[in-house]
PDB file of C-alpha atoms in Angstrom:
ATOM      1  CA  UNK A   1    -135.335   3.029  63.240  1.00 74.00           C
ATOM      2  CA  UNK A   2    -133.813   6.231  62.199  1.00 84.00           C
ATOM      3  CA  UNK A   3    -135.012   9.772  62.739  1.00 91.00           C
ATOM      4  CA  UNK A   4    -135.364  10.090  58.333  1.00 94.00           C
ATOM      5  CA  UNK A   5    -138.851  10.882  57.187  1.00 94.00           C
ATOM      6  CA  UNK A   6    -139.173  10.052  53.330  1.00 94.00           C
ATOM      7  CA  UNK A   7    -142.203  13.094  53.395  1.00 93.00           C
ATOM      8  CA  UNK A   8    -140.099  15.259  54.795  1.00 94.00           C
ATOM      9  CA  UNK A   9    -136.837  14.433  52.202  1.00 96.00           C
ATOM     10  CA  UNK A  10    -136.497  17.370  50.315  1.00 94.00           C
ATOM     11  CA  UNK A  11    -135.971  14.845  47.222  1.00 94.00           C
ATOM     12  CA  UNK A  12    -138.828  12.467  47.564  1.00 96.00           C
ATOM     13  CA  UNK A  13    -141.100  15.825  47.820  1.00 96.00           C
ATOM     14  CA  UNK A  14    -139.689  17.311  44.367  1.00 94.00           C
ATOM     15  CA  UNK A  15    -139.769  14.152  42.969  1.00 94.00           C
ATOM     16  CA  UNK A  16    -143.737  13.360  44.239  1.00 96.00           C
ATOM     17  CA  UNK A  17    -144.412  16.678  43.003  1.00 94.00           C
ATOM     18  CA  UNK A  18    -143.254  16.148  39.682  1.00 92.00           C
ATOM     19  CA  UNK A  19    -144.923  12.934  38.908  1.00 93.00           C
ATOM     20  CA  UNK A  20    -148.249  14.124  39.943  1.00 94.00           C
ATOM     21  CA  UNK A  21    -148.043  17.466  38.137  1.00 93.00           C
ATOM     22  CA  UNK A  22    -146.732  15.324  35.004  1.00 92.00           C
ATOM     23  CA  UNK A  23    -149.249  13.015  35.303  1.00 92.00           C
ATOM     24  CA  UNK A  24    -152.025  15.279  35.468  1.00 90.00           C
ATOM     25  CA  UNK A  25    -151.212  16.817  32.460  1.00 92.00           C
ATOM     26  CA  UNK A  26    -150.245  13.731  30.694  1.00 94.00           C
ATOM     27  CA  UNK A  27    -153.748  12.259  31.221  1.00 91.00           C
ATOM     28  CA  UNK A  28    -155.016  15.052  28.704  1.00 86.00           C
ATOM     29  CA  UNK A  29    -152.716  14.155  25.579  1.00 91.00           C
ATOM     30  CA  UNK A  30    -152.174  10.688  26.457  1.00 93.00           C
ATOM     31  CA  UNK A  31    -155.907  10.023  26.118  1.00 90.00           C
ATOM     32  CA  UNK A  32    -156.853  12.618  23.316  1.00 90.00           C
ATOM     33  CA  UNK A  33    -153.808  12.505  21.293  1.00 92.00           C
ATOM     34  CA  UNK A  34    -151.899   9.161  21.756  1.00 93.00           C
ATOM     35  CA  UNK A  35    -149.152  10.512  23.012  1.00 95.00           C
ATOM     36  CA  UNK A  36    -146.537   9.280  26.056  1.00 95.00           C
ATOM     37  CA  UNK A  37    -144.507  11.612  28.510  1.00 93.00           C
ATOM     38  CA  UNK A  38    -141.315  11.012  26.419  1.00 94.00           C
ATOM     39  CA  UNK A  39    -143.366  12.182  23.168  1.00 96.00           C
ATOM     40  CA  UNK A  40    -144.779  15.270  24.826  1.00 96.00           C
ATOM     41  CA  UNK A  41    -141.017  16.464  25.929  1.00 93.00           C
ATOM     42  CA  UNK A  42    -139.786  15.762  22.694  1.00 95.00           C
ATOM     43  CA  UNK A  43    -142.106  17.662  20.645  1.00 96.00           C
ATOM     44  CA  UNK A  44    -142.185  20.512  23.561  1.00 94.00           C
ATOM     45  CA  UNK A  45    -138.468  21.041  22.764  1.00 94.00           C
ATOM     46  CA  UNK A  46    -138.580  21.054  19.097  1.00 96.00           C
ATOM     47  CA  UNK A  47    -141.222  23.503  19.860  1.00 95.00           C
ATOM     48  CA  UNK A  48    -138.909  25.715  20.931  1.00 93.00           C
ATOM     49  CA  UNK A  49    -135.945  25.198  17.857  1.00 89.00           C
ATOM     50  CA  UNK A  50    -136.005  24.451  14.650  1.00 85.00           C
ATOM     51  CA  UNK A  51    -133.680  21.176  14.462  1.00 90.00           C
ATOM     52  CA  UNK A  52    -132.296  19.518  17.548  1.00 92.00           C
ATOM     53  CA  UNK A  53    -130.442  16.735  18.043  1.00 90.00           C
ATOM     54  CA  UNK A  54    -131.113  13.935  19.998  1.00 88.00           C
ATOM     55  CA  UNK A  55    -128.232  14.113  22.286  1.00 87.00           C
ATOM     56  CA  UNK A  56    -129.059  17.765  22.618  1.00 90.00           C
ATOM     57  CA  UNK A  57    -133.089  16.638  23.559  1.00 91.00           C
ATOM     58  CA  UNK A  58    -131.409  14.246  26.276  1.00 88.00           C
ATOM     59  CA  UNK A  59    -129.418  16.670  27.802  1.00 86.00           C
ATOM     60  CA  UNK A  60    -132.355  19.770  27.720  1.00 86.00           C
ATOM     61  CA  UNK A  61    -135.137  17.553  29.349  1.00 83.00           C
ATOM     62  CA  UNK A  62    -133.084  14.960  31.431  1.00 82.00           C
ATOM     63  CA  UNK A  63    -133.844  11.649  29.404  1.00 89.00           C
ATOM     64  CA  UNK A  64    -132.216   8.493  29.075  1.00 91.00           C
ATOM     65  CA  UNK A  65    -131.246   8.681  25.321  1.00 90.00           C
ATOM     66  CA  UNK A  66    -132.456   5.507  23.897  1.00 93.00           C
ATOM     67  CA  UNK A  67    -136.044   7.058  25.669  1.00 95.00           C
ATOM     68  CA  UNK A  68    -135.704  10.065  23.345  1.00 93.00           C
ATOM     69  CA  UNK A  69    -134.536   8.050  20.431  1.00 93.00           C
ATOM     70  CA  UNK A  70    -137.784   5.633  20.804  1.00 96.00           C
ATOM     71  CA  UNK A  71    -140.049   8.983  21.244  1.00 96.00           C
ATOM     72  CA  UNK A  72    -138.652  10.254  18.186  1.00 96.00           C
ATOM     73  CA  UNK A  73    -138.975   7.345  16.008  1.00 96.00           C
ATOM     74  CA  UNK A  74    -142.957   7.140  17.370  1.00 97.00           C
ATOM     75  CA  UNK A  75    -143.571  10.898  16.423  1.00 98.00           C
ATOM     76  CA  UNK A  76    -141.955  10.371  13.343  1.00 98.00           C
ATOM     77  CA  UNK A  77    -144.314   6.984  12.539  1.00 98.00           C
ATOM     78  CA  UNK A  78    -146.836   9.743  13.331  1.00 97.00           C
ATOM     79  CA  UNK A  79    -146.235  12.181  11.112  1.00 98.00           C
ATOM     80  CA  UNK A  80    -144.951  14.679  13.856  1.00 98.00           C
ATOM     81  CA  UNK A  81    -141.413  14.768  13.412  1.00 98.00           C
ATOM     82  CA  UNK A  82    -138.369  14.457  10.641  1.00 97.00           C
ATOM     83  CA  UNK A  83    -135.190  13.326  10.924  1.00 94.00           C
ATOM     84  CA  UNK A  84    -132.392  14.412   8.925  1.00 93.00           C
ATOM     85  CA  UNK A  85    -128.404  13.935   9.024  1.00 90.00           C
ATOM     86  CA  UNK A  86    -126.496  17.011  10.297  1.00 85.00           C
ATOM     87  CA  UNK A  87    -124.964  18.118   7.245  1.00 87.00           C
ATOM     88  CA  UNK A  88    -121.449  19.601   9.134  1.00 87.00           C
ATOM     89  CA  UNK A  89    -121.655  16.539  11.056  1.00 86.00           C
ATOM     90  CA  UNK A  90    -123.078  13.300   9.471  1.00 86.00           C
ATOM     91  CA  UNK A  91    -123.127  11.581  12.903  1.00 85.00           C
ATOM     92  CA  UNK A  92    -125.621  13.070  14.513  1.00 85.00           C
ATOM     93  CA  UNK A  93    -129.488  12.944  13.263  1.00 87.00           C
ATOM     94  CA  UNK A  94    -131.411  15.891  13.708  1.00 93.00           C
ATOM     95  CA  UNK A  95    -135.081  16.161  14.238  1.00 96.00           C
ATOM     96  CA  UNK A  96    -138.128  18.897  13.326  1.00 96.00           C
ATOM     97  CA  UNK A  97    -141.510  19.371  13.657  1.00 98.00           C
ATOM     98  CA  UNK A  98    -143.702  18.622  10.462  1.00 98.00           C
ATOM     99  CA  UNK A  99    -146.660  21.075   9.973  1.00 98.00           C
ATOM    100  CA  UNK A 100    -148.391  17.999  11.814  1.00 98.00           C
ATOM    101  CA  UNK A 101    -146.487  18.260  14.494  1.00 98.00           C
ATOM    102  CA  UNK A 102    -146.460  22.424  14.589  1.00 98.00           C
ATOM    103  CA  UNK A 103    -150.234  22.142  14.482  1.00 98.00           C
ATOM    104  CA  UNK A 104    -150.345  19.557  17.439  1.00 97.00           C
ATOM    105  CA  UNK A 105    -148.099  21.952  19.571  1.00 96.00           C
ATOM    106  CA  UNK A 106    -149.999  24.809  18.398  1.00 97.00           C
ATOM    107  CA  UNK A 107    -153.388  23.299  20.275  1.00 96.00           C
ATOM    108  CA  UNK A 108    -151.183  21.378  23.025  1.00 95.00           C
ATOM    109  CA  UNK A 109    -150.103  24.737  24.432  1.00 95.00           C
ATOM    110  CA  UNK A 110    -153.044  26.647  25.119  1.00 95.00           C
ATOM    111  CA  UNK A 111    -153.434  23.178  27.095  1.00 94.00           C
ATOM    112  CA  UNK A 112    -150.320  23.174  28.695  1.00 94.00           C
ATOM    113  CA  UNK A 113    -150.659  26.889  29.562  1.00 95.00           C
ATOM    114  CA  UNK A 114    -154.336  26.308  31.293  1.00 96.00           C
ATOM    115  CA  UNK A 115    -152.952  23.732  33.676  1.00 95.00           C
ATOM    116  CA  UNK A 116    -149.932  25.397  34.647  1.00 95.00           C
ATOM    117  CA  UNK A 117    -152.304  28.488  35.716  1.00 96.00           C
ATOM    118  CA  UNK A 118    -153.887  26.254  37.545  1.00 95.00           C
ATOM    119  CA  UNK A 119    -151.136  24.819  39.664  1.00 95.00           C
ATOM    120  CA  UNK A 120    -150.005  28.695  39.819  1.00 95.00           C
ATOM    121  CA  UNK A 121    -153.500  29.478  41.298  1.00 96.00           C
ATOM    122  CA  UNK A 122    -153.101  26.667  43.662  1.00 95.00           C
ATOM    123  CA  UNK A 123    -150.224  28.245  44.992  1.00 94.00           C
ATOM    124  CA  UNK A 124    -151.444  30.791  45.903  1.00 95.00           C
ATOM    125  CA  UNK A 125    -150.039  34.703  46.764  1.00 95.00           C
ATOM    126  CA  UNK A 126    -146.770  33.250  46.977  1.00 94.00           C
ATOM    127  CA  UNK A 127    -146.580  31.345  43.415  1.00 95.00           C
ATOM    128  CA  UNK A 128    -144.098  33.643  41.593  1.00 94.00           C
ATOM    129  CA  UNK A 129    -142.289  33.430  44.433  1.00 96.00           C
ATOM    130  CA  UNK A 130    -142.261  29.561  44.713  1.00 94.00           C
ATOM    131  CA  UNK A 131    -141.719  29.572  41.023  1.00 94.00           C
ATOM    132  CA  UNK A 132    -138.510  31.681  41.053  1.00 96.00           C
ATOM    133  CA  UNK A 133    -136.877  29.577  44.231  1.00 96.00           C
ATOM    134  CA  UNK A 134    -137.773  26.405  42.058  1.00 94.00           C
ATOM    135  CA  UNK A 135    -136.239  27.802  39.072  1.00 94.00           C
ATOM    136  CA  UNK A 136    -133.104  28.999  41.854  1.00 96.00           C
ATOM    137  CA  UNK A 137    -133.013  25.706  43.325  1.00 94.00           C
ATOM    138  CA  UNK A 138    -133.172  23.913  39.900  1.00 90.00           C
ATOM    139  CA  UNK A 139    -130.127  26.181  38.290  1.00 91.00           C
ATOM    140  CA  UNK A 140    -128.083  25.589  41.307  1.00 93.00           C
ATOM    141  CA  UNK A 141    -128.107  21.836  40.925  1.00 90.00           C
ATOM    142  CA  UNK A 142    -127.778  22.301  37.051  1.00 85.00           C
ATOM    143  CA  UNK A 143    -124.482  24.023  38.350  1.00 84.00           C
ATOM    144  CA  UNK A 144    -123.059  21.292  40.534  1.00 79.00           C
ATOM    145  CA  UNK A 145    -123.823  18.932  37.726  1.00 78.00           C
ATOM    146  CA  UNK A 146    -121.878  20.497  35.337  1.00 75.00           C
ATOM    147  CA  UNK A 147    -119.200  20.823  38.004  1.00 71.00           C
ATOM    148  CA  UNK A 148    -118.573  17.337  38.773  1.00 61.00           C
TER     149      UNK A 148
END
């Protein structure tokens, strides 16, 4: 046996913490409005621009492509999204919100913005602090990535 402690991995930690956070807010939409992890990043990005491509949605939130490209073509079945050929380059699709989807958002986010203040008041006196070494931490290895 080694002296390694998977708690104590730095890693495994980030990686628990995720996937609990995620899931506790994915229980809400997943069981009100249908939608999967993948789905909720996707339409959380668009959110944010007006048309995005999918290769640009992989890189932003860290999915496998094909995972974007399947989340897409379900919010599209739904009446969430549009896609639409890049005019300057006919390669790449790009996808929007609908009003559909702009209304979804619109009630997702007071959601979204309830349990995060949550998980901030969990945290404590020291949350914006946490939150800016997490954001730190997280632009650092965005760095190294980039640097390969």
């Amino acid at each position: 046996m080694t002296d390694f402690n998977l708690d104590d991995f730095l890693p495994y930690q980030l990686a628990e913490l995720s996937r609990r956070a995620s899931a506790g807010f994915s229980r809400h939409y997943k069981k009100v409005y249908g939608i999967s992890v993948a789905e909720w990043r996707v339409l959380a990005h668009l959110s944010q621009q007006e048309a995005v491509s999918v290769r640009e949605i992989h890189t932003r939130v860290g999915m496998d492509k094909p995972k974007v490209s399947r989340a897409a073509t379900r919010l599209e079945a739904a009446g969430h999204v549009i896609k639409a050929v890049n005019p300057n380059d006919r390669r790449l699709v790009e996808l929007s919100l609908t009003p559909q989807g702009r209304e979804l958002i619109a009630t997702l986010a007071p959601i979204a913005a309830e349990y995060q203040a949550r998980l901030i008041a969990a945290l404590g006196d020291g949350a914006e602090d946490f939150v800016a070494r997490v954001r730190a931490l997280t632009d650092a290895l965005a760095e190294g990535e980039r640097g390969k």
